[in-house]
Structure formats: structure tokens, C-alpha cells
Short mmCIF file of C-alpha atoms and ligand atoms in Angstrom, two decimals:
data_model
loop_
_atom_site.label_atom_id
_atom_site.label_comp_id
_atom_site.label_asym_id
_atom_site.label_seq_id
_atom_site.Cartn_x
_atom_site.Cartn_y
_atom_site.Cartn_z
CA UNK A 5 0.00 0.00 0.00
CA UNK A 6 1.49 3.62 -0.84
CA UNK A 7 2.15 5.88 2.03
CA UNK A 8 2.69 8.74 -0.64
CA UNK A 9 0.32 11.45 -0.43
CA UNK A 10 1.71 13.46 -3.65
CA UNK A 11 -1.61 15.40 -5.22
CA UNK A 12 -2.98 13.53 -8.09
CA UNK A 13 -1.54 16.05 -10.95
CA UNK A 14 -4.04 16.92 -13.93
CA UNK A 15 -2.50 14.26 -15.71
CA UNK A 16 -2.94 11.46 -13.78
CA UNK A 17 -7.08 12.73 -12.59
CA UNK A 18 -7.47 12.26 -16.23
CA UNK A 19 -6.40 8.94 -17.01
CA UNK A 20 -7.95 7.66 -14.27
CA UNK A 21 -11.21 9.08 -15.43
CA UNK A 22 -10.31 7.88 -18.57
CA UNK A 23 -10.76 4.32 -17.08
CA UNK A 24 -14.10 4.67 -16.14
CA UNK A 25 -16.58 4.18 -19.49
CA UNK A 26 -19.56 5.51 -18.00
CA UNK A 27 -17.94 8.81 -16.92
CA UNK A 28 -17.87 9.51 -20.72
CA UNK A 29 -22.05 9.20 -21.28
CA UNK A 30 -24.62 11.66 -20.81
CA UNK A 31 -27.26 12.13 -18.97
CA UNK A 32 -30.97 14.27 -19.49
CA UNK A 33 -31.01 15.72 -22.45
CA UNK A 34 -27.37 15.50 -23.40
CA UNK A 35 -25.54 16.18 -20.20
CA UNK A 36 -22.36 15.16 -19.64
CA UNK A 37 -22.60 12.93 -16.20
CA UNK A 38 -21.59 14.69 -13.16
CA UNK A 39 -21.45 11.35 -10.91
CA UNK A 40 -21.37 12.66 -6.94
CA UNK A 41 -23.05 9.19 -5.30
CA UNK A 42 -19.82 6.71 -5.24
CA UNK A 43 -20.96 6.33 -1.45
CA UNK A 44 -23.81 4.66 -2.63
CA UNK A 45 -22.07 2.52 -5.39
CA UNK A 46 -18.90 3.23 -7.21
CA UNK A 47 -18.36 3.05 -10.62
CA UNK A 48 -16.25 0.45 -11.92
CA UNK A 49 -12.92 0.70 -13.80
CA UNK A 50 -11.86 -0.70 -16.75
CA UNK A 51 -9.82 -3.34 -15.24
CA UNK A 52 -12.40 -4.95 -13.20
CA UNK A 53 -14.88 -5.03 -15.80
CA UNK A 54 -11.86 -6.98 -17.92
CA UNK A 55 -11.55 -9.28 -14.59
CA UNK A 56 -14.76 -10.42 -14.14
CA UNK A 57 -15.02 -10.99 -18.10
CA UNK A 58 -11.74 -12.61 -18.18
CA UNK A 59 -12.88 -14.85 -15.28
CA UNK A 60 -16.12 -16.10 -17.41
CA UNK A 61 -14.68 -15.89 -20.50
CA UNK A 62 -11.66 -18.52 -19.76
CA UNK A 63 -12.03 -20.07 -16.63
CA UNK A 64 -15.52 -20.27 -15.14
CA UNK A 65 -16.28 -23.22 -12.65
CA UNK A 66 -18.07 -23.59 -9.38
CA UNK A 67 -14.84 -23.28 -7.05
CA UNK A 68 -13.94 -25.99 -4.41
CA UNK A 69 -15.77 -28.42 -6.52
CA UNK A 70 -14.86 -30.48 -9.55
CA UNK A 71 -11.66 -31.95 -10.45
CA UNK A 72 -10.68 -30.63 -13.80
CA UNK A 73 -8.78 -28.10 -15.00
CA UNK A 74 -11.68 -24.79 -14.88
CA UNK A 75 -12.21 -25.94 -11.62
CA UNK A 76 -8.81 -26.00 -10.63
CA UNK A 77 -8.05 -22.27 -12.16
CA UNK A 78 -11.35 -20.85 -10.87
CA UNK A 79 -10.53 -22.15 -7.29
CA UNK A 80 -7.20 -20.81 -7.93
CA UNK A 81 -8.54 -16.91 -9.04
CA UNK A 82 -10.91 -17.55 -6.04
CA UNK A 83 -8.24 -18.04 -3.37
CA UNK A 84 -5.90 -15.67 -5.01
CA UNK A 85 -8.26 -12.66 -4.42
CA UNK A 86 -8.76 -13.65 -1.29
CA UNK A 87 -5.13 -13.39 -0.65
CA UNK A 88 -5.48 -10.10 -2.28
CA UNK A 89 -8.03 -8.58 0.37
CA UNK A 90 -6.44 -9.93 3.02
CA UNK A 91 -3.28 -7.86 1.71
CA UNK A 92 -5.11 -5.12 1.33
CA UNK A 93 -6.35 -4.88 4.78
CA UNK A 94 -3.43 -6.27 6.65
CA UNK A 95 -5.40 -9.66 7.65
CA UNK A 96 -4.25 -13.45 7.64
CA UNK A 97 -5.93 -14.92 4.39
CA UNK A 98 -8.58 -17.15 6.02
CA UNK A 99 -9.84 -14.18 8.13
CA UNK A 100 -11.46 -13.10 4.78
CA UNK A 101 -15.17 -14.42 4.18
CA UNK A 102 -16.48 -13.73 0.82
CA UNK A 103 -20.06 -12.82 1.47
CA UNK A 104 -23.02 -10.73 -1.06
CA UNK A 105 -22.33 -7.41 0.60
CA UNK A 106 -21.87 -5.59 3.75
CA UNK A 107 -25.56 -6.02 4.85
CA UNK A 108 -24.85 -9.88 4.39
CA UNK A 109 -21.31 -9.77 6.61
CA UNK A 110 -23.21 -8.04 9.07
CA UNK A 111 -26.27 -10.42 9.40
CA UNK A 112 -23.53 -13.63 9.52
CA UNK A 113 -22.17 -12.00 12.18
CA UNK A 114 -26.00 -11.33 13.97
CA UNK A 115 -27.12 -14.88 13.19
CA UNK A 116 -23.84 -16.03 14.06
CA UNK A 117 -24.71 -14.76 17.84
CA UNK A 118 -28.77 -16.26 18.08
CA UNK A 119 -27.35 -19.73 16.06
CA UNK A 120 -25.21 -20.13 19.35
CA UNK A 121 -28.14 -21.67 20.78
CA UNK A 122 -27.31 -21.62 25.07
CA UNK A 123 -28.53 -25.26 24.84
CA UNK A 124 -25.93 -26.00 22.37
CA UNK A 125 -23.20 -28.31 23.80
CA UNK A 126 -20.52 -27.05 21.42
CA UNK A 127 -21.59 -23.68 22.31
CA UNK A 128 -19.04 -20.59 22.72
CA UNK A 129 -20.17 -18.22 25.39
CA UNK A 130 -18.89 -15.11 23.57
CA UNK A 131 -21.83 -15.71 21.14
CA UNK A 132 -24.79 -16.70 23.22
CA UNK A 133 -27.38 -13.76 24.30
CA UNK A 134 -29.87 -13.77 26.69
CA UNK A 135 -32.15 -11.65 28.88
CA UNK A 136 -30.22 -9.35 30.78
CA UNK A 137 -27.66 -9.18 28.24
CA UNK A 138 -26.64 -5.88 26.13
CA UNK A 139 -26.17 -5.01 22.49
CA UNK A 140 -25.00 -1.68 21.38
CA UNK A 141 -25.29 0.38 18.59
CA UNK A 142 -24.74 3.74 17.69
CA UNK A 143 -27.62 6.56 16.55
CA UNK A 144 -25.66 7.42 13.16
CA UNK A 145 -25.90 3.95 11.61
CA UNK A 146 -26.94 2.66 8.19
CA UNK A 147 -29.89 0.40 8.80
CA UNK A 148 -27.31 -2.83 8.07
CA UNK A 149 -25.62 -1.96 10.90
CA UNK A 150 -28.98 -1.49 12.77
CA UNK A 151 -31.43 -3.62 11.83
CA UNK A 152 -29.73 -6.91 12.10
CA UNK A 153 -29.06 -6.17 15.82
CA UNK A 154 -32.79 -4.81 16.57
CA UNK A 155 -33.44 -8.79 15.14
CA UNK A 156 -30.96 -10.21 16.85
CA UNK A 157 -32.81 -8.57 20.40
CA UNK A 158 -35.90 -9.99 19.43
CA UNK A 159 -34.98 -13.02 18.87
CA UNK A 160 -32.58 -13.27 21.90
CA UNK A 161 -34.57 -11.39 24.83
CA UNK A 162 -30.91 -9.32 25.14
CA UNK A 163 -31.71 -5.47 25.28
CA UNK A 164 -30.50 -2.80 22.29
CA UNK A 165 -29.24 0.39 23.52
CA UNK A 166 -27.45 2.79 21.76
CA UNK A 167 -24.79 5.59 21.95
CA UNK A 168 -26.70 8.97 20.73
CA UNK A 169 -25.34 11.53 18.43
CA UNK A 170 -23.51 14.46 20.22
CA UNK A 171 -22.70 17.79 18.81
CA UNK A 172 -21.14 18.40 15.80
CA UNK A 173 -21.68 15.24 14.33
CA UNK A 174 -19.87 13.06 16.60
CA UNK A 175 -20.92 10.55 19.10
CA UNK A 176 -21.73 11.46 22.67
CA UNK A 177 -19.45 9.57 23.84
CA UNK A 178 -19.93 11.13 27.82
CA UNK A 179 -22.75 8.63 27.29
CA UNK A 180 -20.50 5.30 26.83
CA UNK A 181 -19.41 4.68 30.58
CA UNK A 182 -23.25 4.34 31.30
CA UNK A 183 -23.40 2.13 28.31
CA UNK A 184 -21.05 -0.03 27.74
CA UNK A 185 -21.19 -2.42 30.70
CA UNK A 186 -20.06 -6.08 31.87
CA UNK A 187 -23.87 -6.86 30.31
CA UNK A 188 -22.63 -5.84 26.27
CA UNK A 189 -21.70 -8.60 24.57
CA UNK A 190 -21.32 -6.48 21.27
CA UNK A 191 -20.43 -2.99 20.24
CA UNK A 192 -21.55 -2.59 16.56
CA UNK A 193 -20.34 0.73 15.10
CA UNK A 194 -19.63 2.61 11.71
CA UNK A 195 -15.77 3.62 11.08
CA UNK A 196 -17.42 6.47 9.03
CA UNK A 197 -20.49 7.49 9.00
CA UNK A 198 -22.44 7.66 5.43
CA UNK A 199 -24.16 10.85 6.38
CA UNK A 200 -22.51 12.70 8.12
CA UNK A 201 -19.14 11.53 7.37
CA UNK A 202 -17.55 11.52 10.99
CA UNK A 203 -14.92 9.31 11.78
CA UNK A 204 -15.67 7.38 14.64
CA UNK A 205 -12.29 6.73 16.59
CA UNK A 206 -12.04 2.39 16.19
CA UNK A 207 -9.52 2.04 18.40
CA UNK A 208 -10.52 4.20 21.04
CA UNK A 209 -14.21 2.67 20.90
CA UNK A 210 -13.01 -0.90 20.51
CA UNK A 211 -10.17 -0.70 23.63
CA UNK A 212 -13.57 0.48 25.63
CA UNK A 213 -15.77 -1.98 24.67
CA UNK A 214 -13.25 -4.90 25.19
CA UNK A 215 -12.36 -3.26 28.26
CA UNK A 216 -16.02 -5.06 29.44
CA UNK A 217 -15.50 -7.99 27.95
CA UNK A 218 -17.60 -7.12 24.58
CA UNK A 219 -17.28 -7.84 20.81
CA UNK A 220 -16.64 -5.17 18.22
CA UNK A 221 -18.12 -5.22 14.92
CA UNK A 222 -17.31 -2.22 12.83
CA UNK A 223 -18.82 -1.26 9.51
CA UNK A 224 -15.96 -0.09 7.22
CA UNK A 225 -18.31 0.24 4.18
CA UNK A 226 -17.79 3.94 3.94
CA UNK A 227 -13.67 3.67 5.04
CA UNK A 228 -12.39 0.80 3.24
CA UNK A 229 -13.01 2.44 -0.37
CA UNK A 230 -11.16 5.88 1.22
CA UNK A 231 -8.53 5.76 3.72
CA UNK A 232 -6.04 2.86 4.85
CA UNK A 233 -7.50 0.36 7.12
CA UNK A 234 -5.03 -1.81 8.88
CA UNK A 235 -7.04 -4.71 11.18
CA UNK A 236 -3.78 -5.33 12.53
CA UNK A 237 -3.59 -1.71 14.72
CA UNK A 238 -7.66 -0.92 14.18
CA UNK A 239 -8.59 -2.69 17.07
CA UNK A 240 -11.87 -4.22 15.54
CA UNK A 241 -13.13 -7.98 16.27
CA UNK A 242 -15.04 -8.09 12.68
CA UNK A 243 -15.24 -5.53 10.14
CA UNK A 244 -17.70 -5.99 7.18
CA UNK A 245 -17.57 -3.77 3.64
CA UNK A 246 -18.58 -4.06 -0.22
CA UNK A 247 -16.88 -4.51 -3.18
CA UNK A 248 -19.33 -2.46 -4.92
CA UNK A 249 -18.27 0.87 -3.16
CA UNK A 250 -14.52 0.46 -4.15
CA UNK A 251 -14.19 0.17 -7.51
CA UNK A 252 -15.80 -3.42 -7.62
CA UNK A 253 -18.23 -5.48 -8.55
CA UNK A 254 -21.55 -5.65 -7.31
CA UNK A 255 -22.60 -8.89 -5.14
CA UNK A 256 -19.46 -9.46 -3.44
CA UNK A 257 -19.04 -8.13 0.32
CA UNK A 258 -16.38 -8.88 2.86
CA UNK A 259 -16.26 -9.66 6.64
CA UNK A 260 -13.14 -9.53 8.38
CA UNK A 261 -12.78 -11.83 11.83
CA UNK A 262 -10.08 -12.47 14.08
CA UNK A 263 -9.59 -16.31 13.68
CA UNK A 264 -10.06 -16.83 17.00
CA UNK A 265 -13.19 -15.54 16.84
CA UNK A 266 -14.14 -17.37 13.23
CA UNK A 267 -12.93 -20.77 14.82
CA UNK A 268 -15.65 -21.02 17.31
CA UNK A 269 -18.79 -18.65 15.88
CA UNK A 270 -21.62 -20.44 14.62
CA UNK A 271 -22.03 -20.36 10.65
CA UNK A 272 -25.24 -18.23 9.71
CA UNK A 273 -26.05 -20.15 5.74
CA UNK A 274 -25.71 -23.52 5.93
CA UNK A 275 -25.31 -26.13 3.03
CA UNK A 276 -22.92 -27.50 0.44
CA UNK A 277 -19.02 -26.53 0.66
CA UNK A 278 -19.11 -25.75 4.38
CA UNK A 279 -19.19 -29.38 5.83
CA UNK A 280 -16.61 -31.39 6.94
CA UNK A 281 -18.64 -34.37 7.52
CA UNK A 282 -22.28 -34.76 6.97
CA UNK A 283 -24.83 -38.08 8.18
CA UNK A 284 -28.87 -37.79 7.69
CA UNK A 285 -28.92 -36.42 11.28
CA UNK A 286 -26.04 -33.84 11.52
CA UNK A 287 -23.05 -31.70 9.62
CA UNK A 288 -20.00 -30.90 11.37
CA UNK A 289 -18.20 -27.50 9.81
CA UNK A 290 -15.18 -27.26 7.48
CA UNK A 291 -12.61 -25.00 8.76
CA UNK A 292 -12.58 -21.37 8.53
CA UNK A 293 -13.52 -19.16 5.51
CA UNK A 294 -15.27 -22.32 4.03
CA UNK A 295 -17.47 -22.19 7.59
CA UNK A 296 -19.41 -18.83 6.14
CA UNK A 297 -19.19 -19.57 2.62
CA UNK A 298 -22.12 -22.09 1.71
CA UNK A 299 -22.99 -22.99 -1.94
CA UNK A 300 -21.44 -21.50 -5.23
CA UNK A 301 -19.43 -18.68 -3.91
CA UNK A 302 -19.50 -15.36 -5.88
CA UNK A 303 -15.99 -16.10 -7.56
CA UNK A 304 -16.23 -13.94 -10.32
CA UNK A 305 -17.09 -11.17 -8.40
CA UNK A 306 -14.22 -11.57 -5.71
CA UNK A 307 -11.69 -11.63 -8.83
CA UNK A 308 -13.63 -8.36 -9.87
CA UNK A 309 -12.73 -6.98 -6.39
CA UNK A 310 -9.15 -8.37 -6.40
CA UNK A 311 -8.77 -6.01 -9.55
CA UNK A 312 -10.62 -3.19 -7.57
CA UNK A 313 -7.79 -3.52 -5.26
CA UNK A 314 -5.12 -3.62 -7.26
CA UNK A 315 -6.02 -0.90 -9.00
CA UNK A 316 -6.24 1.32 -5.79
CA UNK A 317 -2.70 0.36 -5.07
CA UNK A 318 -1.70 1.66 -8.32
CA UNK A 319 -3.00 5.15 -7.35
CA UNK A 320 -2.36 4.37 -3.56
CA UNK A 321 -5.31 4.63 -1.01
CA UNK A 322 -3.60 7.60 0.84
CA UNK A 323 -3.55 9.50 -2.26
CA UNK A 324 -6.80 8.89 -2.86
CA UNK A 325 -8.22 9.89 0.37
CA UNK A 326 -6.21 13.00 0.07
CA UNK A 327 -7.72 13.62 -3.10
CA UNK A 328 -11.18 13.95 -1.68
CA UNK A 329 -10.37 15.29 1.92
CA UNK A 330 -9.27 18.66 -1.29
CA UNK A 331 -12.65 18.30 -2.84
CA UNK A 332 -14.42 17.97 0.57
CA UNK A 333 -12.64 20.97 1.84
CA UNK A 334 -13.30 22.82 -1.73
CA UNK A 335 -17.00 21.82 -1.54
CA UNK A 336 -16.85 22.81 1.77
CA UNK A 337 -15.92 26.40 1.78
CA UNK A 338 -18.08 26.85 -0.96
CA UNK A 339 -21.26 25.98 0.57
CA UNK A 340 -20.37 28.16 3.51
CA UNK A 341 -20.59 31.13 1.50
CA UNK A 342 -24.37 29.74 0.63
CA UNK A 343 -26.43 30.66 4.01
CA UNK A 344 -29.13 29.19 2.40
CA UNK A 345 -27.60 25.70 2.89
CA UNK A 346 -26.47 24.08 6.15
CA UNK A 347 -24.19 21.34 6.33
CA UNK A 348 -24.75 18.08 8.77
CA UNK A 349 -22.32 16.43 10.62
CA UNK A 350 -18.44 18.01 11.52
CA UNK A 351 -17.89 21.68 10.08
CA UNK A 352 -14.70 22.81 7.86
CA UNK A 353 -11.43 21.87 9.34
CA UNK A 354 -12.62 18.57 11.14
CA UNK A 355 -11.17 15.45 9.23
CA UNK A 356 -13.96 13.34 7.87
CA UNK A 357 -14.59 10.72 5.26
CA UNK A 358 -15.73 11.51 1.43
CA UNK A 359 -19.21 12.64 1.92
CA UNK A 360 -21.19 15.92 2.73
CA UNK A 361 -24.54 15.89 2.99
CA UNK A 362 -26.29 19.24 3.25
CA UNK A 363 -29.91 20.94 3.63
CA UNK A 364 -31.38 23.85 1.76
CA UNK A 365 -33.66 26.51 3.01
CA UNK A 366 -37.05 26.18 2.75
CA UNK A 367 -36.48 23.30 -0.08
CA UNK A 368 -37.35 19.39 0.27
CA UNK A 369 -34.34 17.57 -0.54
CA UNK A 370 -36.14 15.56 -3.18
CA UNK A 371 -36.45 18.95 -4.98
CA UNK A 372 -33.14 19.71 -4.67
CA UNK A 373 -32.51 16.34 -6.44
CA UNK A 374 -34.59 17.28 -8.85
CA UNK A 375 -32.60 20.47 -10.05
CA UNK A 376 -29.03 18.66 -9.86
CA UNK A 377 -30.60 15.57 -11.87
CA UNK A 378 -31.80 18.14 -14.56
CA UNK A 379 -28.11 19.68 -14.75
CA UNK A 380 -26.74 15.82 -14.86
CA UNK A 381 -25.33 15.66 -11.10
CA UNK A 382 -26.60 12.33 -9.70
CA UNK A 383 -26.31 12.76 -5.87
CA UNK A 384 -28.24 11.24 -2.99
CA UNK A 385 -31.40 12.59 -1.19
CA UNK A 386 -33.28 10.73 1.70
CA UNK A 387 -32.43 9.41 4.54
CA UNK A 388 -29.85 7.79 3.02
CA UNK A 389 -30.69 4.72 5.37
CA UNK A 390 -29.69 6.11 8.15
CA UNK A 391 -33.57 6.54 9.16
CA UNK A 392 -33.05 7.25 13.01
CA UNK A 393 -30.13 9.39 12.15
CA UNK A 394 -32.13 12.19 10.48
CA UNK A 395 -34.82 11.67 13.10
CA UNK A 396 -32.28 12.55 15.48
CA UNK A 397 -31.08 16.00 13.72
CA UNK A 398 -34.75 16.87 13.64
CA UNK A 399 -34.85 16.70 9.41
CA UNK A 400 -36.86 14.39 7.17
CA UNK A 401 -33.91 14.00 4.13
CA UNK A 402 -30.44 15.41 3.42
CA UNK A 403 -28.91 16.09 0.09
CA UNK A 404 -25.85 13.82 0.25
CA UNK A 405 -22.60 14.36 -2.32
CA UNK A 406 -20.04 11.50 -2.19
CA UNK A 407 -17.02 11.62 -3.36
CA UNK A 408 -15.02 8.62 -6.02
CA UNK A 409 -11.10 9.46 -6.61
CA UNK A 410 -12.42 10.01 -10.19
CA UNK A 411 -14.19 13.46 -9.03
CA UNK A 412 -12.79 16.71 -10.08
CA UNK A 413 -13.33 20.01 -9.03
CA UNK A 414 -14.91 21.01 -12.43
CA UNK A 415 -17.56 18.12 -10.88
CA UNK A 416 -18.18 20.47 -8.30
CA UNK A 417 -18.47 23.59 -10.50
CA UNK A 418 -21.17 22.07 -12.17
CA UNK A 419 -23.03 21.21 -9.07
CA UNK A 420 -22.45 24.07 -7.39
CA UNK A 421 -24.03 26.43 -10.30
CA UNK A 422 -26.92 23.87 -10.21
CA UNK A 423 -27.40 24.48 -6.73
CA UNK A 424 -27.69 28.23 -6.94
CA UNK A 425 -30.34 27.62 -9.07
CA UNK A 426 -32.53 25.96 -6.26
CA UNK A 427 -33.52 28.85 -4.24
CA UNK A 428 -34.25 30.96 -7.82
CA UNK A 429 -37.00 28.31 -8.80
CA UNK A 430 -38.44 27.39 -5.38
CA UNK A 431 -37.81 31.29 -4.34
CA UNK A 432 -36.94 30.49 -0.98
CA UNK A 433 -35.32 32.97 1.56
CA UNK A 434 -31.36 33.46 1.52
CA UNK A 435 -31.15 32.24 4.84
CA UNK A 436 -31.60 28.91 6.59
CA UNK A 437 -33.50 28.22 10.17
CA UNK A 438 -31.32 26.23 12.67
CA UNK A 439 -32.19 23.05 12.39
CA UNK A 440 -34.44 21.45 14.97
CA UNK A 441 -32.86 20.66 17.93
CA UNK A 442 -32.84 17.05 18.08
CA UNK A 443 -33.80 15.11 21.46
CA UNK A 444 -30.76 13.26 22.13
CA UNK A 445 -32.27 11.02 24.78
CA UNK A 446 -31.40 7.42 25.28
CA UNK A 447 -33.94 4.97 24.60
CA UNK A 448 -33.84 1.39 24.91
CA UNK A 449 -35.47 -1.64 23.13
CA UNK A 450 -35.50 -4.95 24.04
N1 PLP B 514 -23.04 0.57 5.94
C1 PLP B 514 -22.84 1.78 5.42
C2 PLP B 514 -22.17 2.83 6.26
C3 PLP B 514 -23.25 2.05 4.12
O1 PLP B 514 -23.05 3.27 3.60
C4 PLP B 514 -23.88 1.04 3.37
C5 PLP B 514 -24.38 1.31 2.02
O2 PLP B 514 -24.73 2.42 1.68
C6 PLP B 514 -24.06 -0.21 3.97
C7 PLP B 514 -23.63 -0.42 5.25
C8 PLP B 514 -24.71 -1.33 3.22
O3 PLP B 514 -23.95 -1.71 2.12
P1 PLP B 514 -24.52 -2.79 1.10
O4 PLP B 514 -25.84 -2.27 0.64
O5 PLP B 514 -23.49 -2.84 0.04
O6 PLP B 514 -24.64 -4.05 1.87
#
């Protein structure tokens, strides 16, 4: 992985947008595309799209099955970019599980917990919840990071809590000695949030929550694809992310585990290639990643990724973080010369990941939507999934731009004179009401 943080020069922003066929369409009447939603999906390079082609074209087989030669090349590929993730993210090769997505990760590691049944002789106790005991969340996550564990309660009798949202976009975290007790059992918490971009300190978080004896599962969906992440010194139990956000394929997901932790958690899909032994009345589990892997894995999409990857070291990921931490502090100063708009989550200066999300005056954010898609700037408006979030900072929907190491400042020209257009058409006022206090208040479900 580079450690250089050299600017991308002119040159260099436009081969790599040169990679990327879709950047050359247009959009709505002729448009050229002014993509600003890579936090929602990334587009995909050239080189992945020849990867996953490649893969098809000259070597597809259902991996860990069969005993000619496809078979043998396509397990091969398989293994290969799993060595290639694990690289990337500074983890031993068979603490990589190839899953559908983040959302999926997430859930294996949620089922994992209620399929540690306490009746269950083998059982670990690290994964068995019951009444009394604690899981807890955070107010700022995505609904895969929420709504597993709300399930997981319900189906355990254990008790959901969460850490609310403080000022500025960060977490209260005054709140987590009442809340992280010798009852958690799991702290599940974004590295970055996908609204309002805040990076949530891991290590700091995950040295508290281990402190009482809990498990830390961290979402790196919205870090992975933009700054180094190093399980070796992030402090993390699991971490789960996409392929699809960084430069990959859709359908292929990762979750990271310490193989400690692998060896002895329950598998959440059960089936063909994750036996060791099977009789008509039980299965016993092949080792680690083939545990969490059931059926015809997704090999063509993890070779897709592999390429992502590679193709991020080629640029370097520090380089490319750097690259939007200028656009996000471009964008930024921009908008604050707009009263009319009113950023959520940390103000100029803080660090925070590739994402600002904003509201305007007087306008819905659907509207606003509206006016960028007519100028050919695809961002985000809603909730984003982060439902309780908004709820939270008192605000139905955000306008969210996200950031790709393919953006350019011209991108944000464009949107930025679409923008000024809003408050023309919808003749709002120049200047924005404070937002709604929000309630912070701790609730609890069980
Ligand atoms: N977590 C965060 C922070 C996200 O931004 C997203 C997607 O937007 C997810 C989880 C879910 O990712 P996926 O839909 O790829 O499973």
C-alpha cells in the first residue's frame, strides 16, 4: 500500500477518469454525467470489468468443486483474491469471508450470535445472548448496521441500547461509561459514517468496549473504499464492507474476523461446501472461511474486487483519500458562502470521510434532487438509510454528495451552479433556520 500522499496532478485525474466508461455518457437531455453518489455505489474501472469478463470468458467453474482443469483455475482466481483482500487490509488470508455485501457480513455475524443456541453443547459463550444481556449500537448507523441487531434482540430477549449523536456530528461519547457495561456482549459501530461523514475513533471505541469484555463489529463500508484500514492496529473484532463501493463489482461483500473468533462462531447459511462431515442427522463444519461460505461462492465477483484492489494500489489509497479530503474541503468552503444551505455532521477543518450531505432553506431535498438531476449531477437525497439518524437532527432528508477518486473540481463547478439555481425556482429565503434541535435522549429496546 502507498504511504505517498503526492496530489494527483491533472495528468494522472485524467487517465484515471479515462478508465471509467460511464464517466464519458450523458445524462438528461445531453448532459455530460456529473457522478457525486460513489458512497452509494462506485463506478467500476476498466480493469475490473476486464476481470470479471476474463474470469467467465476462460475459466468459469463452481470453485472448491470439480476436479478438472476450470475448476482448478477458478478455485485458484478464487483463493488468489482472497489473498489479495487480506493484503489489502493487513489480515491473515482465512480471516477473509467472501459474502453478497456488507448487509450480508453483518447479518452472519448477527445470526452467528442467536445460532449459538445456550442449549448447544458445542456452544461458545462469547456468542450466546440472553435476557439481561446488552447489544450496542450507535444513533448514526446505516440500517445494516442497525437492523440486524434490533433482530438479533428480538430473537434473543438481550436489550439494544445505543450511543446517541452528540454535537457536531460526533458521538456522545460522555454517554459510553453508562453504556457499555459487563452486560454488552457487542459494540456494533460505523468507522465512518455515510451521512454525516464523521470518523468514529475504532480504536478508542473498541479498547472500551473490550475493556467489558464485549465484541466489536465495525462497519468499514464507507472507510475501506477511502482511507487505509489496517485490522492489525484498528482494534476491531469483525469488520464488514462491499466490493461495490470500491471500484468493484456488485454482489461481493467482505467480513473480516479475528480467527479466533471465526474458529468457534456459529455459521449463519448452511449447506454444500461448508461441511466437513455430513450423516442424515447432523453436519459438522469445514474449517474457517469455508465455515461462512455455503454454496457456489461469488468467484467472479471476488476476482472483480481483487482487480478493484489492485487498482487502488496503483494510485495508492492515501492519495486517494487526500484527493477527496481537497474536494471535501473545496466543496466545503463553498457551501459556507451559501447561508441558504447548512451542512450536517463536523464543520470545515474537522477530518472526515468523502461525503457531505447538506440541507437547503425552505427546499425538500427531493427537490433539490430534482434540479441537480436536470443539470446531470446524480447525488443522494433521503435518509440515506440512516432513518433514526435524520430523526435525530430533527430533518426528514439530506442532500448527500459523495465523493469517487475520479471526481474533479470542475464536478463540483457544475453542481455548485446547479445548486444556486434551487432557491431561484423554489424562491426560498437566503437564509436557513437552525435546524431542529434534536432530542438526544437514550432509549432502549429490548
Ligand atoms: N453501511 C454503510 C455505512 C453504508 O453506507 C452502506 C451502504 O450504503 C451499507 C452499510 C450497506 O452496504 P450494502 O448495501 O453494500 O450491503
Amino acid at each position: 500500500m502507498s504511504v505517498s500522499t503526492r496530489p494527483l496532478t491533472d495528468q494522472e485525474l485524467t487517465a484515471i477518469r479515462g478508465e471509467f466508461p460511464i464517466l464519458t455518457r450523458t445524462v438528461r437531455e445531453d448532459r455530460p454525467l456529473v457522478y457525486l453518489d460513489s458512497g452509494a455505489t462506485s463506478h467500476k474501472p476498466r480493469a475490473v470489468l476486464d476481470a470479471e469478463r476474463g474470469f467467465y470468458e476462460q475459466h468459469n467453474a463452481a470453485v472448491h468443486r470439480g476436479a478438472h482443469q476450470l475448476a482448478e483455475e477458478a478455485t485458484d482466481d478464487f483463493e488468489a483474491a482472497r489473498e489479495t483482500v487480506a493484503g489489502f487490509i493487513g489480515a491473515a488470508t482465512d480471516e477473509v469471508v467472501f459474502t453478497k455485501n456488507a448487509t450480508e457480513a453483518l447479518n452472519l455475524v448477527a445470526y452467528a450470535f442467536s445460532n449459538a443456541a445456550p442449549t448447544d453443547a458445542d456452544k461458545d459463550e462469547q456468542f450466546v445472548l440472553r435476557p439481561g444481556d446488552e447489544i450496542l449500537v450507535t444513533e448514526m448507523e446505516h440500517h445494516a448496521n442497525l437492523v440486524p441487531w434490533q433482530e438479533l434482540a428480538r430473537r434473543t430477549g438481550a436489550t439494544l441500547r445505543w450511543v446517541p449523536l452528540g454535537a457536531d456530528g460526533a458521538l456522545d461519547l460522555e454517554r459510553l461509561g453508562d453504556l457499555l457495561t459487563e452486560r454488552t456482549k457487542v459494540f456494533a459501530f460505523t468507522h465512518v459514517s455515510n451521512v454525516l461523514a464523521t470518523i468514529n475513533p475504532v480504536t478508542e471505541l473498541a479498547a472500551a468496549a473490550h475493556a467489558v469484555g464485549a465484541l466489536v463489529v465495525v462497519d468499514a463500508c464507507q472507510s475501506v473504499p477511502h482511507l487505509a484500514v489496517d485490522v492489525r492496529t484498528l482494534g476491531a473484532d469483525f469488520i464488514a464492507f462491499s466490493g461495490h463501493k470500491m471500484y468493484g463489482p456488485m454482489g461481493v461483500g467482505v467480513l473480516w474476523g479475528r480467527s479466533e473468533l471465526l474458529d468457534v462462531m456459529p455459521p449463519f447459511l448452511t449447506g454444500g461446501s461448508m461441511i466437513e462431515l455430513v450423516t442424515m442427522e447432523r453436519a459438522t463444519w469445514a474449517p474457517v472461511p469455508a465455515k461462512f461460505e455455503a454454496g457456489v461462492p461469488n468467484a467472479a465477483q471476488a476476482v472483480g474486487l481483487a482487480a478493484a484492489i489492485r487498482w487502488i494500489e496503483g494510485i495508492g489509497i492515501d492519495r486517494i483519500h487526500e484527493h477527496e479530503a481537497s474536494l471535501v474541503a473545496h466543496l466545503m468552503t463553498a457551501l459556507a458562502k451559501r447561508p441558504w444551505v447548512r451542512v450536517v455532521g463536523p464543520q470545515a477543518g474537522v477530518d472526515r470521510g468523502g461525503a457531505v450531505a447538506f440541507l437547503v432553506e425552505g427546499v425538500h431535498a427531493h427537490d433539490v434532487g430534482q434540479v441537480l438531476d436536470d443539470a446531470g449531477v446524480a447525488v443522494r437525497v433521503g435518509h440515506h438509510c440512516a432513518w433514526p439518524l435524520h430523526r435525530s437532527l430533527g430533518v426528514a432528508a439530506t442532500t448527500r454528495v459523495s465523493l469517487g477518486v475520479y471526481n474533479t473540481v470542475a464536478d463540483l463547478d457544475v453542481l455548485l451552479e446547479a445548486l444556486d439555481r434551487v432557491p431561484v425556482i423554489f424562491g426560498t429565503e437566503p437564509e436557513i433556520s437552525s435546524v431542529a434541535a434534536s432530542d438526544h435522549g437514550q432509549a432502549e429496546a429490548s
